[in-house]
Tab-separated table of C-alpha atoms and ligand atoms in Angstrom:
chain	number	residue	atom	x	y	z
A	1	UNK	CA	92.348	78.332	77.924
A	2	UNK	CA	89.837	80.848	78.515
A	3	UNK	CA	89.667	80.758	81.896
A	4	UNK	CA	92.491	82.470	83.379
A	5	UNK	CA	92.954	86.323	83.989
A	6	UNK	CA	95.058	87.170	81.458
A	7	UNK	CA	96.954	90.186	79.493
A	8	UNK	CA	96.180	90.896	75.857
A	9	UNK	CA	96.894	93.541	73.274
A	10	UNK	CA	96.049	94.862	69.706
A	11	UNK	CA	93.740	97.345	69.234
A	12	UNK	CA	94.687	97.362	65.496
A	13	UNK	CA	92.388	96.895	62.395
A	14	UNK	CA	94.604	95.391	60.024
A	15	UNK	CA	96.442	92.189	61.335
A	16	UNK	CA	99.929	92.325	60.142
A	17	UNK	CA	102.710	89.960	60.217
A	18	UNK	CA	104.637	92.998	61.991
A	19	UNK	CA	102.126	93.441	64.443
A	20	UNK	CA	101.300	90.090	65.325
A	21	UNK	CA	104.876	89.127	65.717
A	22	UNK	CA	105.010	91.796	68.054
A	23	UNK	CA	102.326	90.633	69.976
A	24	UNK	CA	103.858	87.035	70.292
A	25	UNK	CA	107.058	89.008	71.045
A	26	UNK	CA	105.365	89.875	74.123
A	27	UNK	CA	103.683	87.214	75.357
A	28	UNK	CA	100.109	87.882	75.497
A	29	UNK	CA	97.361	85.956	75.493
A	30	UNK	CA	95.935	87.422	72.262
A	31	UNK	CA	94.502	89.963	70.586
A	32	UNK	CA	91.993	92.254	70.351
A	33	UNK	CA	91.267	93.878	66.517
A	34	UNK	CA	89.561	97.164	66.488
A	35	UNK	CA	86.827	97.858	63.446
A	36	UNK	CA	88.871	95.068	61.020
A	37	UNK	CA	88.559	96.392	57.687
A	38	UNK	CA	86.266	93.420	56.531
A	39	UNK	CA	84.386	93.478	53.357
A	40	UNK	CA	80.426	94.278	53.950
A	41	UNK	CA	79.085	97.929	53.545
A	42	UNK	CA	76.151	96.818	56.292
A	43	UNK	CA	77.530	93.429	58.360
A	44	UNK	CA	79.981	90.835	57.939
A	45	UNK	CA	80.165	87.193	56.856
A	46	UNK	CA	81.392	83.806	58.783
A	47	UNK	CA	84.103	83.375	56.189
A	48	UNK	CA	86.335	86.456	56.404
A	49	UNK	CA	85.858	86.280	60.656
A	50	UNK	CA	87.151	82.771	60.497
A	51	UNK	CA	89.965	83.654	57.631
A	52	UNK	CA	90.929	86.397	60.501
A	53	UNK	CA	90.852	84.317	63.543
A	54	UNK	CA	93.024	81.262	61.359
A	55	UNK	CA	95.503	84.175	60.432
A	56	UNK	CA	95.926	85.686	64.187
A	57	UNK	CA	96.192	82.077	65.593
A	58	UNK	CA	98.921	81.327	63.046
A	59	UNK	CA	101.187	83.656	65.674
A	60	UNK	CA	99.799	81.433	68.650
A	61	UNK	CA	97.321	83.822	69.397
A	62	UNK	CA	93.812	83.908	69.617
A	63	UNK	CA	90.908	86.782	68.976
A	64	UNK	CA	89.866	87.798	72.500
A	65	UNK	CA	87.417	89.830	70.987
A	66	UNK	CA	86.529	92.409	67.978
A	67	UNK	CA	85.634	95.783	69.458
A	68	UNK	CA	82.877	97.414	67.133
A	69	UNK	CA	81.478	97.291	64.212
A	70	UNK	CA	81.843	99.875	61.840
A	71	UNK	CA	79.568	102.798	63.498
A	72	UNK	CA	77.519	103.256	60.051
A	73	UNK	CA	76.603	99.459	60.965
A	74	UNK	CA	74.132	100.497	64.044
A	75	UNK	CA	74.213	104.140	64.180
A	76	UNK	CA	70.327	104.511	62.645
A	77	UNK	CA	69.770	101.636	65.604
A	78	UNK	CA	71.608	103.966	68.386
A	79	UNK	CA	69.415	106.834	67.202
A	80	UNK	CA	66.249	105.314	66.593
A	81	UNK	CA	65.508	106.445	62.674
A	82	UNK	CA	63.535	105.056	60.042
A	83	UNK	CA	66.707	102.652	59.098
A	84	UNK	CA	66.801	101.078	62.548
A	85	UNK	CA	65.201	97.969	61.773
A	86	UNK	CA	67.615	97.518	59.104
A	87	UNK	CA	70.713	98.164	60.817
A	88	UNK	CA	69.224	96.049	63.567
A	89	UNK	CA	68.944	92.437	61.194
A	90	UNK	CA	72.052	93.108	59.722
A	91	UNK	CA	73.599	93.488	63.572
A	92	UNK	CA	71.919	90.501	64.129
A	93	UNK	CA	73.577	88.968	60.872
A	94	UNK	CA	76.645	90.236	61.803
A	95	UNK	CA	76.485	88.592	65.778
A	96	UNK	CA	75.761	85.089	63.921
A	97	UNK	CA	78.508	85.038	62.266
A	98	UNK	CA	81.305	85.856	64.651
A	99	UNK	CA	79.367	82.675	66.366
A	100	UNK	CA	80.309	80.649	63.581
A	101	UNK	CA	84.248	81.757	63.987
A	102	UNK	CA	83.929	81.534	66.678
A	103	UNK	CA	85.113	84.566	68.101
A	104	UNK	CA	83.775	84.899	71.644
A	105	UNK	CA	83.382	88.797	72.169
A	106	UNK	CA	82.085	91.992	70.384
A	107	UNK	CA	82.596	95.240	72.142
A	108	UNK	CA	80.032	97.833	71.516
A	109	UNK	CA	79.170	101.436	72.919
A	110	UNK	CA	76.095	103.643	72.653
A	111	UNK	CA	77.711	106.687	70.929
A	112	UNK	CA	76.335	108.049	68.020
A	113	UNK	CA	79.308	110.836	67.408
A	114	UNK	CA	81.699	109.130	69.043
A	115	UNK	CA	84.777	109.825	71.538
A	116	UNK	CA	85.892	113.673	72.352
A	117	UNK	CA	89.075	115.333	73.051
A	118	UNK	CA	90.003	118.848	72.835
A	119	UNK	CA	94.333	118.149	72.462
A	120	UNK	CA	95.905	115.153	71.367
A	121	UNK	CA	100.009	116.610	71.812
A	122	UNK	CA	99.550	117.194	75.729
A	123	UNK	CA	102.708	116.547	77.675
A	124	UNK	CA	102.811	114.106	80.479
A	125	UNK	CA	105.670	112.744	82.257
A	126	UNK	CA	109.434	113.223	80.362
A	127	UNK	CA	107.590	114.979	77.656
A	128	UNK	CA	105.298	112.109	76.302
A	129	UNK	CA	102.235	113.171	74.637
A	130	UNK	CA	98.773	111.744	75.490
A	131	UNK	CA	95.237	113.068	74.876
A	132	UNK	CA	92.960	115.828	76.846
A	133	UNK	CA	89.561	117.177	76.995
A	134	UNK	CA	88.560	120.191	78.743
A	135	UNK	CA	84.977	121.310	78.308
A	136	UNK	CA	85.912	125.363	78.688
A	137	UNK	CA	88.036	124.656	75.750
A	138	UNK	CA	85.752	122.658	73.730
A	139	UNK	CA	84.870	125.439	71.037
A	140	UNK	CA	82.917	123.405	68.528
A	141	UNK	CA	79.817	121.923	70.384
A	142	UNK	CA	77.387	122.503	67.408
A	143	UNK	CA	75.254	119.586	66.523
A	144	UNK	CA	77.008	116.328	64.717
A	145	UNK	CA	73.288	115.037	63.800
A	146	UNK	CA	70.055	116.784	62.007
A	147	UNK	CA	68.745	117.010	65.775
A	148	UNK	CA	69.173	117.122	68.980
A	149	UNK	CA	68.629	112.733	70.760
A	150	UNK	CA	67.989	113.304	74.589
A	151	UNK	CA	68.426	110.609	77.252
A	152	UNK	CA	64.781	109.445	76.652
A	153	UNK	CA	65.838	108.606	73.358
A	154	UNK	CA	68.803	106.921	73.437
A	155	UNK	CA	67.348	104.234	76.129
A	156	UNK	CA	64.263	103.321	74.515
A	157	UNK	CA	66.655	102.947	71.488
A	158	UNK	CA	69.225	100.867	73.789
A	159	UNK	CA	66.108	98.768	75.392
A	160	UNK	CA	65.119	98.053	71.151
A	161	UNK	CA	68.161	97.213	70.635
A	162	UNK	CA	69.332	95.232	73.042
A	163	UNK	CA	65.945	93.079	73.311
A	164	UNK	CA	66.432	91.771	69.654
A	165	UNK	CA	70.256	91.360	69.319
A	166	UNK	CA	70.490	89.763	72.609
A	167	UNK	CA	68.674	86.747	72.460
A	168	UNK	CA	70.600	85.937	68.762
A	169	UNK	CA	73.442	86.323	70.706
A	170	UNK	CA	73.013	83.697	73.352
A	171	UNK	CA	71.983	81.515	70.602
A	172	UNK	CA	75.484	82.062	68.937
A	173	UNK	CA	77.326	81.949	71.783
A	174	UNK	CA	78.754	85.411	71.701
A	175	UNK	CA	78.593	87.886	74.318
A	176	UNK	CA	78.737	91.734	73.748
A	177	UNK	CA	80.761	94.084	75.834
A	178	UNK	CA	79.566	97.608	76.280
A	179	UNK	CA	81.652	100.755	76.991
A	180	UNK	CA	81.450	103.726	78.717
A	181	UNK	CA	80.701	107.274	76.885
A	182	UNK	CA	84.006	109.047	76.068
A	183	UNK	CA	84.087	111.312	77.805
A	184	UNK	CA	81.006	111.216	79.765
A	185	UNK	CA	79.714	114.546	79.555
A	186	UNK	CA	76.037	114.566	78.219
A	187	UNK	CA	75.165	115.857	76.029
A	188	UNK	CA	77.640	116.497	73.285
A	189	UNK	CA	76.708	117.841	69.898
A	190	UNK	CA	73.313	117.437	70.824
A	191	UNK	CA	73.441	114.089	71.677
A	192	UNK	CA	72.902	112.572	75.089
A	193	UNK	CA	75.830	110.440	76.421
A	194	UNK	CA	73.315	107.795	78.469
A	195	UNK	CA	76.447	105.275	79.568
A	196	UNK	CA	78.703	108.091	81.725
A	197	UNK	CA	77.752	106.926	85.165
A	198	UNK	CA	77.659	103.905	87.864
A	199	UNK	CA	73.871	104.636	87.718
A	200	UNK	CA	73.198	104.586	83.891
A	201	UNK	CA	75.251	101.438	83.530
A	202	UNK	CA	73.247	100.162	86.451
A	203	UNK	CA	70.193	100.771	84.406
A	204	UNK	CA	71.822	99.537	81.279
A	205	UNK	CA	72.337	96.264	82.757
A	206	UNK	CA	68.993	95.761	84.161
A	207	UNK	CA	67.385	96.774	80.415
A	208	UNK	CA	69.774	94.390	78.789
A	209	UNK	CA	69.379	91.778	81.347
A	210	UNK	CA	71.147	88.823	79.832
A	211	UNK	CA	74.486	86.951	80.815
A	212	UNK	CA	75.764	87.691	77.841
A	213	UNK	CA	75.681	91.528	77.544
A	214	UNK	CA	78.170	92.858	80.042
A	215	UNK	CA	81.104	95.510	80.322
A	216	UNK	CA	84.086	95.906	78.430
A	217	UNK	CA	85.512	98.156	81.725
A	218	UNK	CA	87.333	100.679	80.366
A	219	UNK	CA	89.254	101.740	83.708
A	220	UNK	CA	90.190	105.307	81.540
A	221	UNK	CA	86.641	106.376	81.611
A	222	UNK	CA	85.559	105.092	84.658
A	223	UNK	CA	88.227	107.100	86.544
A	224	UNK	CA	87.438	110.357	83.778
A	225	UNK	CA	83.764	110.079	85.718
A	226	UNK	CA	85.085	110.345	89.082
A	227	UNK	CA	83.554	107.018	90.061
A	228	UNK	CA	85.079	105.299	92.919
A	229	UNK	CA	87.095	102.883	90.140
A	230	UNK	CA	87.867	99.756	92.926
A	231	UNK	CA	84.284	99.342	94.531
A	232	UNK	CA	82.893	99.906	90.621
A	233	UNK	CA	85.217	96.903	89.579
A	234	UNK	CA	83.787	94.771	93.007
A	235	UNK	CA	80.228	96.168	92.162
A	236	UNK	CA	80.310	94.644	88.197
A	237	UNK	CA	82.902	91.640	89.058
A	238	UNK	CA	80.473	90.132	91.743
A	239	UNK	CA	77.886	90.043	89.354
A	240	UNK	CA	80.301	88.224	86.386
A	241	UNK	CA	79.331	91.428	84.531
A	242	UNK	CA	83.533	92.393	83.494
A	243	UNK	CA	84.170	90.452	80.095
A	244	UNK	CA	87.161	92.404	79.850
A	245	UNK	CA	89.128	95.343	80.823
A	246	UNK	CA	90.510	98.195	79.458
A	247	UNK	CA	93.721	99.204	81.639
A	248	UNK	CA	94.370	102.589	81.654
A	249	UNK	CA	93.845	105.596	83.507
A	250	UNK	CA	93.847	109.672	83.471
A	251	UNK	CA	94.532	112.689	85.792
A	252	UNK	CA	91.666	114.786	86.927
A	253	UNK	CA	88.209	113.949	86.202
A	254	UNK	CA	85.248	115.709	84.203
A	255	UNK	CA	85.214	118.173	83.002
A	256	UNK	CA	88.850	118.557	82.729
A	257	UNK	CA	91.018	115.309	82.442
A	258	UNK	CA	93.741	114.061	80.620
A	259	UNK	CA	95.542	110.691	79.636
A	260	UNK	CA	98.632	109.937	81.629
A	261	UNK	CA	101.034	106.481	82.489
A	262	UNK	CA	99.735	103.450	84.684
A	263	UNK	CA	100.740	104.382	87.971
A	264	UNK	CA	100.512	108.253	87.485
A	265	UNK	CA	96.752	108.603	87.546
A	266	UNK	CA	93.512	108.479	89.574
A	267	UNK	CA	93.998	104.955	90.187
A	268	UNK	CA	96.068	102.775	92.652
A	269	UNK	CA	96.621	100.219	89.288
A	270	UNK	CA	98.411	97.478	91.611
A	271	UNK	CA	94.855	97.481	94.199
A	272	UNK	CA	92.640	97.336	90.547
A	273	UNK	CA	94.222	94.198	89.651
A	274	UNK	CA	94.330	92.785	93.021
A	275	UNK	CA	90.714	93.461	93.200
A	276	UNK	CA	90.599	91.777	89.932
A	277	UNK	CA	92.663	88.561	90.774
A	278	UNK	CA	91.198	88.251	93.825
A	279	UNK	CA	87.663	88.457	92.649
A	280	UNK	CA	88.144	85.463	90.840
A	281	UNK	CA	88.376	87.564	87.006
A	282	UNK	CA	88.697	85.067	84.191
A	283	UNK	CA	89.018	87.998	81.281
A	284	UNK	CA	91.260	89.445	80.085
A	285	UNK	CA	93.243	93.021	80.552
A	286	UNK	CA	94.545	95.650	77.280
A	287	UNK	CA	96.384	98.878	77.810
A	288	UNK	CA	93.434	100.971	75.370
A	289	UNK	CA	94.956	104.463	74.665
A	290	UNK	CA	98.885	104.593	76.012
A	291	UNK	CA	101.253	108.031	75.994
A	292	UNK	CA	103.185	108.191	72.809
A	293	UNK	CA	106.535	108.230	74.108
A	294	UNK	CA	109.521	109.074	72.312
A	295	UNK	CA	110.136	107.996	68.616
A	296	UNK	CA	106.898	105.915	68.875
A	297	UNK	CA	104.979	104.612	66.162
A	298	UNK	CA	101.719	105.524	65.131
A	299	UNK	CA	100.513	102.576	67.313
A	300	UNK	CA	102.720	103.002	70.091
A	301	UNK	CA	104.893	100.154	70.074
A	302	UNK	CA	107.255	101.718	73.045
A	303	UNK	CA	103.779	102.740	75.022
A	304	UNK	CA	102.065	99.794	74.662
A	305	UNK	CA	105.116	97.513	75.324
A	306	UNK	CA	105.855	99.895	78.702
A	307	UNK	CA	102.047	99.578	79.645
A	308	UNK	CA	101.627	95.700	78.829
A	309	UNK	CA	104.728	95.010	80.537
A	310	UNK	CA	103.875	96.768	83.649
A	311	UNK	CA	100.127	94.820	83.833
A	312	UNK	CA	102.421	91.172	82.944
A	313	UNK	CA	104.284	92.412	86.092
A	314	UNK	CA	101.822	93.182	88.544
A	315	UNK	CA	100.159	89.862	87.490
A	316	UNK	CA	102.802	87.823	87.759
A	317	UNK	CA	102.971	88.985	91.305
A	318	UNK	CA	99.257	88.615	92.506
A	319	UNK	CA	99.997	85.087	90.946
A	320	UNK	CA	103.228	84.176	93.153
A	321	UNK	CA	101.996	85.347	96.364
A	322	UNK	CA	98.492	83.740	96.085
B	401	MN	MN1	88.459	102.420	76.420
């Protein structure tokens, strides 16, 4: 196991017997848990990530990876504050421990206030809703933090950061996944948005020059950028830089975008995972955000099972005529 390119869902903090049957249902590889809810105000402990990985693998699953700590965890550390140093043992703490369960992956990203959107009921094809941002409608720009962080800033934080939480995590045998800046405008409420290009994750990767920090490549914000999204995926795959993929895409690029279906958006999905299967990928692929279609949960059961069905299908041909 492990080495395979593979299909995975989740997204979810709390690991239900619902959800996780659902999962199975579909035939993924595993699963990826958002934030868990996890007791620990500052980090978490070995014994509650192993009681989480024993409860997902119950269903035959496996923890492909947890995707960020609560933000209170590092946010001081993203910033640069007085509490940094703090923050920056108990990441350390934290990165141990999911070592000792053995959980391979933690995604991380270097926002301080977090993802943007200025409509979340914006119709897309048949009348399913997805998610928008459009900077002339962005009317509440003020500042989320005492101050205004420029770009300066946030990389000397990222270099601080990186340089001591790194070299714990090759010890532990974890590797960290970064994403992209949501959207990636900079700045927003006064805070620059350093990871919103092909040349600031360039630079991020030579800072935090390690073979275990790479991307989690969310394909969504890569085409929001305007990047070229199949030469990007060559440019990161060729250095074994992709730990895993976030599958979805949008219409229109910054400043104006929204969320739409796989196939319907900036990106020919069917040449991404070619590109992927053929550069020799061993990760793993989720759908991220999907359309909430029709009587959908809060989730998106219908959306997710659409989008993770579609990704099963386009795999399962790049695997039958290789
Ligand atoms: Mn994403």
């Amino acid at each position: 196991m492990g080495d395979m390119m593979r299909i995975a869902t989740g997204q979810f903090n709390e690991p239900t017997t619902e959800l996780l049957s659902f999962a199975a249902q579909m035939g993924v590889s595993g699963i990826v848990l958002n934030t868990p809810r996890l007791p620990g105000e500052e980090r978490w402990e070995s014994r509650d990530l192993i009681r989480l990985r024993k409860r997902v693998e119950d269903f035959g699953l496996r923890i492909e990876s947890i995707e960020n700590v609560p933000t209170q965890f590092y946010d001081q550390a993203m910033l640069g504050t007085e509490e940094a140093w703090h923050q920056i043992k108990n990441y350390q703490h934290t990165i141990r421990s999911l070592g000792e369960a053995e959980i391979p992956i933690l995604g991380y990203h270097w926002m301080p206030n977090g993802v943007w959107r200025t409509s979340k009921t914006t119709p897309t094809r048949g009348g399913a809703l997805v998610t928008a941002f459009d900077m002339n409608k962005l009317v509440d720009n003020h500042n989320t933090h005492a101050s205004d962080f420029d770009a300066d800033r946030l990389w000397a934080t990222y270099e601080t950061f990186t340089h001591a939480v790194l070299p714990v995590a090759e010890e532990s045998g974890v590797r960290l996944a970064l994403h992209p800046d949501d959207p990636p405008i900079s700045p927003l409420g006064g805070v620059a948005r350093i990871m919103s290009s092909l040349k600031g994750f360039k630079k991020a990767m030579a800072i935090a020059d390690s073979p275990n920090n790479g991307l989690d490549f969310c394909m969504g914000c890569w085409s929001e950028m305007g990047e070229d999204v199949i030469s990007t995926i060559e440019h990161f795959l060729s250095k074994d830089q992709i730990f895993y993929m976030h599958f979805r895409d949008v219409q229109g690029t910054v400043p104006t975008f929204n969320e739409c279906f796989l196939g319907d958006g900036n990106v020919d999905i069917v040449e991404a995972m070619r590109t992927l299967y053929r550069g020799g990928f061993t990760g793993f692929l989720i759908d991220d955000h999907v359309p909430h279609m029709t009587n959908d949960t809060p989730w998106g059961h219908r959306g997710r099972a659409l989008a993770t069905g579609q990704m099963m299908g386009i795999l399962a041909a790049l695997e039958a005529e290789s």
